[in-house]
GROMACS .gro file of C-alpha atoms in nm:
model
  247
    1UNK     CA    1   0.379   0.192   1.924
    2UNK     CA    2   0.629   0.317   2.179
    3UNK     CA    3   0.875   0.089   2.355
    4UNK     CA    4   0.893   0.067   2.723
    5UNK     CA    5   1.223   0.114   2.911
    6UNK     CA    6   1.259  -0.263   2.934
    7UNK     CA    7   1.173  -0.292   2.560
    8UNK     CA    8   1.437  -0.035   2.469
    9UNK     CA    9   1.705  -0.207   2.680
   10UNK     CA   10   1.619  -0.536   2.510
   11UNK     CA   11   1.642  -0.377   2.171
   12UNK     CA   12   1.988  -0.247   2.243
   13UNK     CA   13   2.104  -0.586   2.365
   14UNK     CA   14   1.957  -0.758   2.059
   15UNK     CA   15   2.131  -0.517   1.828
   16UNK     CA   16   2.463  -0.589   2.003
   17UNK     CA   17   2.412  -0.963   1.969
   18UNK     CA   18   2.335  -0.934   1.604
   19UNK     CA   19   2.639  -0.716   1.552
   20UNK     CA   20   2.852  -0.978   1.735
   21UNK     CA   21   2.707  -1.249   1.514
   22UNK     CA   22   2.789  -1.061   1.197
   23UNK     CA   23   3.142  -0.992   1.325
   24UNK     CA   24   3.188  -1.363   1.391
   25UNK     CA   25   3.055  -1.453   1.046
   26UNK     CA   26   3.290  -1.206   0.881
   27UNK     CA   27   3.578  -1.347   1.068
   28UNK     CA   28   3.496  -1.705   0.982
   29UNK     CA   29   3.467  -1.618   0.615
   30UNK     CA   30   3.794  -1.429   0.612
   31UNK     CA   31   3.960  -1.739   0.745
   32UNK     CA   32   3.851  -1.962   0.464
   33UNK     CA   33   4.064  -2.024   0.161
   34UNK     CA   34   3.776  -1.973  -0.090
   35UNK     CA   35   3.538  -1.683  -0.106
   36UNK     CA   36   3.192  -1.809  -0.108
   37UNK     CA   37   2.843  -1.779   0.039
   38UNK     CA   38   2.490  -1.671  -0.033
   39UNK     CA   39   2.409  -1.293  -0.067
   40UNK     CA   40   2.077  -1.119  -0.118
   41UNK     CA   41   2.124  -0.803  -0.329
   42UNK     CA   42   1.871  -0.529  -0.329
   43UNK     CA   43   1.842  -0.367  -0.673
   44UNK     CA   44   1.619  -0.145  -0.871
   45UNK     CA   45   1.503  -0.178  -1.233
   46UNK     CA   46   1.740   0.046  -1.431
   47UNK     CA   47   2.054  -0.053  -1.236
   48UNK     CA   48   1.948  -0.421  -1.271
   49UNK     CA   49   1.920  -0.387  -1.646
   50UNK     CA   50   2.242  -0.204  -1.708
   51UNK     CA   51   2.482  -0.307  -1.441
   52UNK     CA   52   2.377  -0.633  -1.282
   53UNK     CA   53   2.426  -0.885  -1.564
   54UNK     CA   54   2.792  -0.793  -1.633
   55UNK     CA   55   2.874  -0.759  -1.265
   56UNK     CA   56   2.735  -1.098  -1.182
   57UNK     CA   57   2.916  -1.260  -1.472
   58UNK     CA   58   3.237  -1.093  -1.348
   59UNK     CA   59   3.178  -1.210  -0.993
   60UNK     CA   60   3.089  -1.566  -1.104
   61UNK     CA   61   3.422  -1.597  -1.303
   62UNK     CA   62   3.626  -1.489  -1.011
   63UNK     CA   63   3.435  -1.650  -0.721
   64UNK     CA   64   3.217  -1.931  -0.842
   65UNK     CA   65   3.121  -2.025  -0.481
   66UNK     CA   66   2.942  -1.687  -0.426
   67UNK     CA   67   2.572  -1.718  -0.494
   68UNK     CA   68   2.388  -1.386  -0.543
   69UNK     CA   69   2.005  -1.375  -0.518
   70UNK     CA   70   1.869  -1.044  -0.662
   71UNK     CA   71   1.564  -0.889  -0.507
   72UNK     CA   72   1.399  -0.590  -0.666
   73UNK     CA   73   1.314  -0.311  -0.426
   74UNK     CA   74   1.220   0.063  -0.441
   75UNK     CA   75   1.536   0.257  -0.494
   76UNK     CA   76   1.437   0.497  -0.219
   77UNK     CA   77   1.423   0.203   0.031
   78UNK     CA   78   1.783   0.080  -0.023
   79UNK     CA   79   1.899   0.217   0.324
   80UNK     CA   80   1.590   0.088   0.505
   81UNK     CA   81   1.616  -0.256   0.332
   82UNK     CA   82   1.968  -0.305   0.463
   83UNK     CA   83   1.892  -0.165   0.811
   84UNK     CA   84   1.605  -0.424   0.831
   85UNK     CA   85   1.833  -0.705   0.729
   86UNK     CA   86   1.607  -0.802   0.436
   87UNK     CA   87   1.908  -0.771   0.189
   88UNK     CA   88   2.282  -0.775   0.240
   89UNK     CA   89   2.398  -0.487   0.018
   90UNK     CA   90   2.161  -0.283  -0.190
   91UNK     CA   91   2.208  -0.058  -0.487
   92UNK     CA   92   2.072   0.296  -0.428
   93UNK     CA   93   2.094   0.655  -0.569
   94UNK     CA   94   2.207   0.941  -0.346
   95UNK     CA   95   2.145   1.303  -0.450
   96UNK     CA   96   2.327   1.608  -0.300
   97UNK     CA   97   1.995   1.796  -0.303
   98UNK     CA   98   1.800   1.503  -0.145
   99UNK     CA   99   2.057   1.279   0.035
  100UNK     CA  100   1.989   0.936   0.172
  101UNK     CA  101   2.009   0.883   0.550
  102UNK     CA  102   2.345   0.885   0.712
  103UNK     CA  103   2.476   0.733   1.029
  104UNK     CA  104   2.398   0.414   1.215
  105UNK     CA  105   2.523   0.080   1.110
  106UNK     CA  106   2.483   0.133   0.736
  107UNK     CA  107   2.754   0.276   0.507
  108UNK     CA  108   2.723   0.423   0.161
  109UNK     CA  109   2.984   0.308  -0.085
  110UNK     CA  110   2.996   0.539  -0.384
  111UNK     CA  111   3.037   0.360  -0.725
  112UNK     CA  112   2.990   0.653  -0.967
  113UNK     CA  113   2.893   1.004  -0.997
  114UNK     CA  114   2.677   1.126  -1.289
  115UNK     CA  115   2.581   1.468  -1.406
  116UNK     CA  116   2.229   1.519  -1.539
  117UNK     CA  117   2.166   1.660  -1.878
  118UNK     CA  118   1.811   1.736  -2.035
  119UNK     CA  119   1.646   1.493  -2.264
  120UNK     CA  120   1.427   1.661  -2.523
  121UNK     CA  121   1.245   1.534  -2.830
  122UNK     CA  122   1.489   1.462  -3.113
  123UNK     CA  123   1.548   1.743  -3.335
  124UNK     CA  124   1.381   1.997  -3.104
  125UNK     CA  125   1.657   2.136  -2.876
  126UNK     CA  126   1.538   2.438  -2.674
  127UNK     CA  127   1.577   2.753  -2.869
  128UNK     CA  128   1.757   2.918  -2.573
  129UNK     CA  129   2.043   2.656  -2.560
  130UNK     CA  130   2.361   2.852  -2.600
  131UNK     CA  131   2.672   2.690  -2.739
  132UNK     CA  132   2.508   2.343  -2.710
  133UNK     CA  133   2.454   2.388  -2.323
  134UNK     CA  134   2.145   2.514  -2.146
  135UNK     CA  135   2.091   2.696  -1.814
  136UNK     CA  136   1.830   2.513  -1.610
  137UNK     CA  137   1.636   2.843  -1.569
  138UNK     CA  138   1.597   2.846  -1.956
  139UNK     CA  139   1.381   2.539  -1.927
  140UNK     CA  140   1.131   2.693  -1.703
  141UNK     CA  141   0.858   2.717  -1.965
  142UNK     CA  142   0.894   2.358  -2.080
  143UNK     CA  143   0.659   2.077  -1.980
  144UNK     CA  144   0.855   1.828  -1.753
  145UNK     CA  145   0.840   1.462  -1.690
  146UNK     CA  146   0.939   1.385  -1.332
  147UNK     CA  147   0.890   1.132  -1.052
  148UNK     CA  148   0.667   1.224  -0.764
  149UNK     CA  149   0.800   1.497  -0.518
  150UNK     CA  150   0.806   1.242  -0.240
  151UNK     CA  151   1.081   1.051  -0.406
  152UNK     CA  152   1.447   1.143  -0.358
  153UNK     CA  153   1.493   1.191  -0.727
  154UNK     CA  154   1.176   1.407  -0.761
  155UNK     CA  155   1.273   1.620  -0.468
  156UNK     CA  156   1.628   1.667  -0.592
  157UNK     CA  157   1.519   1.798  -0.935
  158UNK     CA  158   1.256   2.020  -0.792
  159UNK     CA  159   1.504   2.161  -0.545
  160UNK     CA  160   1.758   2.233  -0.828
  161UNK     CA  161   1.479   2.408  -1.031
  162UNK     CA  162   1.382   2.620  -0.742
  163UNK     CA  163   1.736   2.716  -0.691
  164UNK     CA  164   1.747   2.819  -1.055
  165UNK     CA  165   1.441   3.035  -0.982
  166UNK     CA  166   1.137   2.830  -1.105
  167UNK     CA  167   0.890   2.564  -1.016
  168UNK     CA  168   0.892   2.294  -1.291
  169UNK     CA  169   0.566   2.250  -1.469
  170UNK     CA  170   0.514   1.878  -1.435
  171UNK     CA  171   0.296   1.742  -1.719
  172UNK     CA  172   0.353   1.381  -1.639
  173UNK     CA  173   0.458   1.215  -1.310
  174UNK     CA  174   0.653   0.904  -1.399
  175UNK     CA  175   0.913   0.698  -1.210
  176UNK     CA  176   1.029   0.446  -1.474
  177UNK     CA  177   1.324   0.562  -1.672
  178UNK     CA  178   1.242   0.391  -1.993
  179UNK     CA  179   0.881   0.505  -1.987
  180UNK     CA  180   0.983   0.867  -1.922
  181UNK     CA  181   1.226   0.864  -2.210
  182UNK     CA  182   0.964   0.713  -2.437
  183UNK     CA  183   0.739   0.998  -2.344
  184UNK     CA  184   1.009   1.254  -2.422
  185UNK     CA  185   1.065   1.086  -2.765
  186UNK     CA  186   0.685   1.122  -2.819
  187UNK     CA  187   0.708   1.494  -2.761
  188UNK     CA  188   0.533   1.494  -2.427
  189UNK     CA  189   0.788   1.684  -2.233
  190UNK     CA  190   1.153   1.695  -2.129
  191UNK     CA  191   1.321   1.492  -1.852
  192UNK     CA  192   1.655   1.493  -1.673
  193UNK     CA  193   1.882   1.212  -1.795
  194UNK     CA  194   2.225   1.059  -1.719
  195UNK     CA  195   2.451   0.832  -1.928
  196UNK     CA  196   2.335   0.515  -1.743
  197UNK     CA  197   1.970   0.618  -1.797
  198UNK     CA  198   2.038   0.657  -2.167
  199UNK     CA  199   2.160   0.301  -2.193
  200UNK     CA  200   1.792   0.194  -2.131
  201UNK     CA  201   1.665   0.401  -2.425
  202UNK     CA  202   1.831   0.673  -2.638
  203UNK     CA  203   1.637   0.676  -2.976
  204UNK     CA  204   1.409   0.953  -3.034
  205UNK     CA  205   1.569   1.196  -2.787
  206UNK     CA  206   1.831   1.467  -2.804
  207UNK     CA  207   2.057   1.522  -2.500
  208UNK     CA  208   2.124   1.883  -2.412
  209UNK     CA  209   2.396   1.949  -2.144
  210UNK     CA  210   2.317   2.164  -1.842
  211UNK     CA  211   2.542   2.430  -1.714
  212UNK     CA  212   2.390   2.388  -1.364
  213UNK     CA  213   2.553   2.133  -1.132
  214UNK     CA  214   2.276   1.869  -1.097
  215UNK     CA  215   2.410   1.520  -1.023
  216UNK     CA  216   2.352   1.194  -0.856
  217UNK     CA  217   2.562   0.922  -0.692
  218UNK     CA  218   2.516   0.554  -0.762
  219UNK     CA  219   2.589   0.388  -0.425
  220UNK     CA  220   2.584   0.059  -0.248
  221UNK     CA  221   2.427   0.062   0.092
  222UNK     CA  222   2.580  -0.204   0.316
  223UNK     CA  223   2.608  -0.283   0.682
  224UNK     CA  224   2.944  -0.170   0.811
  225UNK     CA  225   3.034  -0.501   0.950
  226UNK     CA  226   2.895  -0.701   0.654
  227UNK     CA  227   3.108  -0.489   0.424
  228UNK     CA  228   3.418  -0.678   0.557
  229UNK     CA  229   3.278  -1.017   0.461
  230UNK     CA  230   3.485  -1.140   0.162
  231UNK     CA  231   3.180  -1.234  -0.057
  232UNK     CA  232   3.020  -0.880   0.010
  233UNK     CA  233   3.347  -0.706  -0.065
  234UNK     CA  234   3.393  -0.903  -0.391
  235UNK     CA  235   3.026  -0.817  -0.497
  236UNK     CA  236   3.085  -0.444  -0.436
  237UNK     CA  237   3.406  -0.458  -0.624
  238UNK     CA  238   3.237  -0.625  -0.923
  239UNK     CA  239   2.954  -0.368  -0.924
  240UNK     CA  240   3.209  -0.083  -0.901
  241UNK     CA  241   3.401  -0.205  -1.199
  242UNK     CA  242   3.085  -0.216  -1.399
  243UNK     CA  243   2.984   0.137  -1.299
  244UNK     CA  244   3.296   0.300  -1.443
  245UNK     CA  245   3.190   0.537  -1.723
  246UNK     CA  246   3.256   0.405  -2.075
  247UNK     CA  247   3.520   0.552  -2.299
   0.00000   0.00000   0.00000
């Protein structure tokens, strides 16, 4: 469906009205003595399991008047969910080789950068791993466990593999982190892995560092105006503190 000229004009004015409303809400909240309010946080499974419980506990201890309602969403839809106003902030993953959209009213706040290693069945490191690390090209002959190529994650890994000179031989197309690591442990293939992913499951796998620069950024997608709201800023701060690497 294509908007008419009148429809486009109305949409522009509606967007301005919503932005002004958000600015007014942020100003009112900044003027209060107590940080409070209801927020809807978009989150995805692995981040919810690892980061969300301690972050919400931290937020509650500091600002008991802030109420956070978590809503699970596809990690690839973080930007779209915020744009549509279905959530306030949303946790997402941004890959240099398959970046999230940029521009518009939504900003990406980086919480943490993680390098990928390769998860292989325990006790079976690739024979061509040199000095404990492996060039990605040396894994060309292995069976891979990856998400679909339409996903940001799947696209990013395939792009890195092609840059290394090969097309990964995908034996199993899996999105869920715990499931993919369980399949690695069962000897069904290898999969890229980060420290946060390993906190979901680490038994039965050996982690082999990669010499190639393959990384992801854990981000919060948030409306630029909403980011100035005290409860939103407090939530992002709590999430960021929980995303700091251990040790």
